[in-house]
CSV table of C-alpha atoms in Angstrom, one decimal:
chain,number,residue,atom,x,y,z
I,1,MET,CA,1.8,-1.5,-11.7
I,2,ASN,CA,0.0,1.1,-9.7
I,3,CYS,CA,0.2,4.6,-11.1
I,4,ILE,CA,-0.8,8.1,-10.1
I,5,ILE,CA,-1.0,11.3,-12.2
I,6,ILE,CA,0.2,14.7,-10.9
I,7,GLU,CA,-1.1,17.2,-13.6
I,8,ASP,CA,-3.1,20.5,-13.2
I,9,GLN,CA,-4.5,20.6,-16.9
I,10,PRO,CA,-7.7,18.6,-17.5
I,11,PRO,CA,-7.0,17.8,-21.1
I,12,ALA,CA,-3.6,16.2,-20.2
I,13,GLN,CA,-5.3,14.4,-17.4
I,14,ARG,CA,-7.7,12.9,-19.9
I,15,ILE,CA,-5.0,11.8,-22.2
I,16,LEU,CA,-2.9,10.2,-19.6
I,17,LYS,CA,-6.0,8.3,-18.0
I,18,LYS,CA,-6.9,7.0,-21.5
I,19,PHE,CA,-3.3,5.8,-22.3
I,20,ILE,CA,-3.2,4.1,-18.9
I,21,ALA,CA,-6.6,2.4,-19.3
I,22,ASP,CA,-5.4,1.1,-22.6
I,23,VAL,CA,-2.6,-0.7,-21.1
I,24,GLY,CA,-3.5,-3.9,-19.3
I,25,THR,CA,-0.5,-4.0,-16.8
I,26,LEU,CA,-1.3,-0.6,-15.3
I,27,THR,CA,-3.8,0.5,-12.8
I,28,LEU,CA,-4.5,4.1,-12.0
I,29,LYS,CA,-5.0,4.8,-8.5
I,30,GLU,CA,-5.5,8.5,-8.3
I,31,VAL,CA,-5.1,11.9,-10.2
I,32,PHE,CA,-3.9,15.1,-8.4
I,33,PRO,CA,-3.9,18.5,-9.5
I,34,ASP,CA,-0.7,19.7,-7.7
I,35,ALA,CA,2.0,17.9,-5.9
I,36,ILE,CA,1.2,18.9,-2.4
I,37,SER,CA,-2.2,17.1,-2.5
I,38,ALA,CA,-0.2,13.9,-3.7
I,39,MET,CA,2.1,13.9,-0.7
I,40,GLU,CA,-0.1,12.0,1.9
I,41,PHE,CA,-1.0,9.4,-0.7
I,42,LEU,CA,2.6,8.4,-1.4
I,43,LYS,CA,3.4,8.2,2.2
I,44,ASN,CA,0.5,5.6,2.7
I,45,GLU,CA,0.0,3.8,-0.7
I,46,LYS,CA,2.3,1.7,-2.8
I,47,VAL,CA,3.0,3.5,-6.2
I,48,ASP,CA,5.1,2.1,-8.9
I,49,ILE,CA,5.0,4.9,-11.5
I,50,MET,CA,4.3,8.4,-11.0
I,51,PHE,CA,3.4,10.7,-14.1
I,52,LEU,CA,4.7,14.1,-13.0
I,53,ASP,CA,4.0,17.3,-14.7
I,54,ILE,CA,6.8,19.9,-14.3
I,55,HIS,CA,4.7,23.2,-14.3
I,56,LEU,CA,2.5,22.8,-11.4
I,57,PRO,CA,0.9,25.3,-8.8
I,58,LYS,CA,2.2,25.7,-5.4
I,59,ILE,CA,5.5,23.8,-6.2
I,60,SER,CA,7.1,22.6,-9.4
I,61,GLY,CA,7.4,18.8,-10.4
I,62,ILE,CA,11.2,19.1,-10.2
I,63,GLU,CA,11.2,20.6,-6.7
I,64,PHE,CA,8.7,18.3,-5.4
I,65,LEU,CA,10.6,15.4,-6.7
I,66,LYS,CA,13.6,16.6,-4.9
I,67,THR,CA,11.7,16.5,-1.5
I,68,LEU,CA,10.9,12.7,-1.9
I,69,PRO,CA,13.3,10.5,-0.1
I,70,ASN,CA,12.3,7.2,-1.9
I,71,PRO,CA,10.2,8.2,-5.0
I,72,PRO,CA,8.4,5.7,-7.2
I,73,HIS,CA,9.6,5.4,-10.9
I,74,VAL,CA,9.0,8.8,-12.4
I,75,ILE,CA,7.9,9.7,-15.9
I,76,LEU,CA,7.9,13.6,-16.3
I,77,THR,CA,5.4,15.2,-18.6
I,78,THR,CA,5.7,18.8,-19.7
I,79,ALA,CA,5.3,21.1,-22.8
I,80,PHE,CA,8.8,22.5,-22.2
I,81,PRO,CA,12.1,20.7,-23.3
I,82,ASP,CA,14.2,22.8,-21.1
I,83,TYR,CA,14.3,20.6,-18.0
I,84,ALA,CA,15.2,17.3,-19.7
I,85,LEU,CA,18.8,17.3,-18.4
I,86,GLU,CA,17.7,18.1,-14.9
I,87,GLY,CA,15.0,15.4,-14.9
I,88,TYR,CA,17.5,12.8,-15.9
I,89,ASP,CA,20.0,14.0,-13.1
I,90,LEU,CA,17.2,13.0,-10.8
I,91,ASN,CA,17.0,9.5,-12.2
I,92,VAL,CA,13.7,9.7,-13.9
I,93,VAL,CA,12.6,6.8,-16.1
I,94,ASP,CA,11.6,9.1,-19.1
I,95,TYR,CA,10.7,12.6,-20.2
I,96,LEU,CA,7.5,12.9,-22.3
I,97,LEU,CA,7.3,16.1,-24.2
I,98,LYS,CA,3.6,17.3,-24.8
I,99,PRO,CA,1.8,16.4,-27.1
I,100,PHE,CA,2.9,12.8,-27.0
I,101,SER,CA,1.6,9.9,-29.0
I,102,PHE,CA,0.4,6.5,-27.4
I,103,GLN,CA,3.4,4.9,-29.1
I,104,ARG,CA,5.9,7.5,-27.2
I,105,PHE,CA,3.8,6.7,-24.0
I,106,LEU,CA,4.4,2.9,-24.5
I,107,GLN,CA,8.1,3.5,-25.0
I,108,ALA,CA,8.4,5.4,-21.8
I,109,ILE,CA,6.4,2.5,-19.9
I,110,SER,CA,8.8,0.0,-21.4
I,111,LYS,CA,11.7,1.8,-19.6
I,112,VAL,CA,10.4,1.2,-16.3
I,113,PRO,CA,13.0,-1.2,-14.6
I,114,ARG,CA,11.9,-4.9,-15.1
I,115,THR,CA,12.3,-5.5,-11.2
I,116,ALA,CA,9.3,-3.1,-10.6
I,117,GLN,CA,7.2,-4.9,-13.2
I,118,ILE,CA,7.9,-8.3,-11.7
I,119,GLU,CA,7.3,-7.2,-8.1
I,120,GLY,CA,3.9,-5.9,-9.3
I,121,GLN,CA,3.0,-9.2,-10.9
I,122,GLY,CA,4.5,-11.3,-8.1
I,123,LYS,CA,2.4,-9.3,-5.4
I,124,MET,CA,-0.9,-9.9,-7.4
I,125,ALA,CA,0.0,-13.5,-7.8
I,126,MET,CA,0.5,-14.0,-4.2
I,127,GLU,CA,-2.6,-12.2,-3.2
I,128,ASN,CA,-4.6,-14.4,-5.6
I,129,LYS,CA,-3.1,-17.6,-4.0
I,130,LEU,CA,-3.7,-16.6,-0.3
I,131,LYS,CA,-6.4,-18.6,1.2
I,132,LYS,CA,-9.5,-16.6,2.2
I,133,GLU,CA,-10.7,-18.9,5.0
I,134,ILE,CA,-9.4,-20.9,7.8
I,135,TYR,CA,-10.7,-23.6,10.2
I,136,ILE,CA,-10.2,-22.9,13.9
I,137,LYS,CA,-10.2,-25.8,16.4
I,138,SER,CA,-12.4,-24.8,19.3
I,139,GLY,CA,-13.2,-27.7,21.7
I,140,HIS,CA,-14.5,-30.6,19.8
I,141,GLU,CA,-15.5,-28.5,16.7
I,142,HIS,CA,-13.7,-27.1,13.7
I,143,ILE,CA,-15.2,-23.7,12.9
I,144,LYS,CA,-14.6,-22.1,9.5
I,145,ILE,CA,-14.2,-18.3,9.4
I,146,ARG,CA,-13.2,-15.6,6.9
I,147,ILE,CA,-9.6,-14.4,7.4
I,148,SER,CA,-10.9,-10.7,6.7
I,149,ASP,CA,-13.4,-11.1,9.6
I,150,ILE,CA,-10.6,-11.4,12.1
I,151,ILE,CA,-10.1,-8.2,14.1
I,152,HIS,CA,-7.2,-9.3,16.5
I,153,ILE,CA,-5.9,-12.4,18.1
I,154,GLN,CA,-4.9,-12.4,22.0
I,155,SER,CA,-2.8,-15.0,23.9
I,156,ASP,CA,-4.0,-15.9,27.2
I,157,ALA,CA,-2.2,-18.4,29.3
I,158,ASP,CA,-2.6,-21.8,27.4
I,159,TYR,CA,-5.1,-20.7,24.6
I,160,THR,CA,-5.6,-17.9,22.3
I,161,GLU,CA,-8.8,-15.8,21.6
I,162,ILE,CA,-9.6,-15.0,18.1
I,163,HIS,CA,-11.8,-12.0,18.0
I,164,THR,CA,-14.0,-11.5,14.9
I,165,HIS,CA,-17.1,-9.4,13.9
I,166,LYS,CA,-19.3,-12.2,15.0
I,167,GLY,CA,-17.7,-12.7,18.4
I,168,LYS,CA,-14.9,-14.6,20.2
I,169,LEU,CA,-13.5,-18.0,19.5
I,170,LEU,CA,-11.1,-19.8,21.8
I,171,SER,CA,-8.3,-22.0,20.3
I,172,ASN,CA,-5.6,-24.2,22.0
I,173,GLU,CA,-3.1,-23.2,19.4
I,174,PRO,CA,-0.2,-20.7,20.6
I,175,LEU,CA,0.1,-17.2,19.0
I,176,ARG,CA,3.1,-18.2,16.9
I,177,HIS,CA,0.7,-20.7,15.1
I,178,TRP,CA,-1.5,-17.9,14.0
I,179,LEU,CA,1.6,-15.8,13.0
I,180,HIS,CA,2.4,-18.6,10.6
I,181,GLU,CA,-1.1,-19.3,9.6
I,182,LEU,CA,-1.8,-15.8,8.6
I,183,GLU,CA,1.4,-15.0,6.8
I,184,GLY,CA,0.9,-12.7,3.8
I,185,HIS,CA,-2.4,-11.2,5.2
I,186,HIS,CA,-2.7,-7.8,6.9
I,187,PHE,CA,-1.8,-9.1,10.3
I,188,PHE,CA,1.0,-7.8,12.6
I,189,ARG,CA,2.3,-8.5,16.1
I,190,ILE,CA,2.3,-5.4,18.0
I,191,HIS,CA,2.8,-6.8,21.6
I,192,LYS,CA,3.8,-10.3,23.0
I,193,SER,CA,0.2,-11.1,23.7
I,194,PHE,CA,-1.5,-9.5,20.6
I,195,ILE,CA,-1.7,-9.8,16.8
I,196,LEU,CA,-4.1,-7.6,14.9
I,197,ASN,CA,-5.6,-7.0,11.5
I,198,THR,CA,-4.1,-3.7,10.3
I,199,GLU,CA,-7.2,-3.2,8.1
I,200,LYS,CA,-9.3,-2.9,11.2
I,201,ILE,CA,-7.5,0.0,12.9
I,202,GLU,CA,-9.5,3.0,13.5
I,203,ARG,CA,-6.7,5.3,15.0
I,204,ILE,CA,-3.4,5.1,16.9
I,205,SER,CA,-3.0,7.3,20.3
I,206,GLY,CA,0.2,7.2,21.9
I,207,ASN,CA,0.8,3.5,22.6
I,208,LEU,CA,-2.7,2.3,22.1
I,209,VAL,CA,-4.3,1.1,18.9
I,210,TYR,CA,-8.1,1.5,18.7
I,211,LEU,CA,-10.0,-1.1,16.6
I,212,VAL,CA,-13.3,-1.3,14.9
I,213,ASN,CA,-14.8,-3.4,17.6
I,214,GLN,CA,-14.0,-0.8,20.1
I,215,ASN,CA,-11.3,-2.6,21.7
I,216,LYS,CA,-7.8,-0.9,22.4
I,217,ILE,CA,-4.8,-2.8,22.3
I,218,PRO,CA,-1.3,-1.7,23.8
I,219,ILE,CA,1.8,-1.5,21.5
I,220,GLY,CA,4.7,-3.4,23.0
I,221,ARG,CA,7.9,-1.3,23.2
I,222,ALA,CA,9.9,-4.0,21.4
I,223,TYR,CA,7.4,-4.0,18.5
I,224,LYS,CA,6.5,-0.2,18.1
I,225,GLU,CA,9.2,0.9,15.7
I,226,GLU,CA,8.7,-2.0,13.2
I,227,PHE,CA,5.0,-1.7,13.6
I,228,MET,CA,4.9,2.0,12.7
I,229,LYS,CA,7.4,1.4,9.8
I,230,SER,CA,5.0,-1.0,8.3
I,231,LEU,CA,2.1,1.3,8.6
I,232,LEU,CA,3.9,4.0,6.9
I,233,LYS,CA,4.8,1.6,4.0
């Protein structure tokens, strides 16, 4: 499960980092000294557990938690017991009173809903099973390419153009074939004629997506809302 730490005291940061490193099922993604600096990360990255100190600069952990519409599972950490009741009113997983032991830390982790743990394990297993390469039938040849090299795919009349870092390949397969073939990878249909690799996006301006190969692709009106939602997730 992916974790972040929001804690302004370096000694407390070090303890949490060590405890997380000692648990094989946890991955520390980032450490933040205050809640404001964590906001953008939470918008763009999947976080399963947030270790949140209560007494923070700029905004308290409790007030910050109240601003999040869909917070990850929260374990509060503090040297003060006064906020325990308010924390549980906000559906936190546990309340760690500093200084806490590794055993108490493990007890808090064990309270994270089992569904979150299964989701994390399932995602990792799916990513491990996904194929890394595909063969594209182009004319009389079958050309092997790495899926991660594909930038975007464009439908053009009776064939599709697969644009990669090495150039362009033509295929007789329709766009729906590639949607199925690339399912589970970072590909999204943003227009009736275009699929793109979301990892190759440089920026989005208005209704145009700018890609790493200098191409710009229009976002179809019917696809825009779902596309933007998927990026924010």
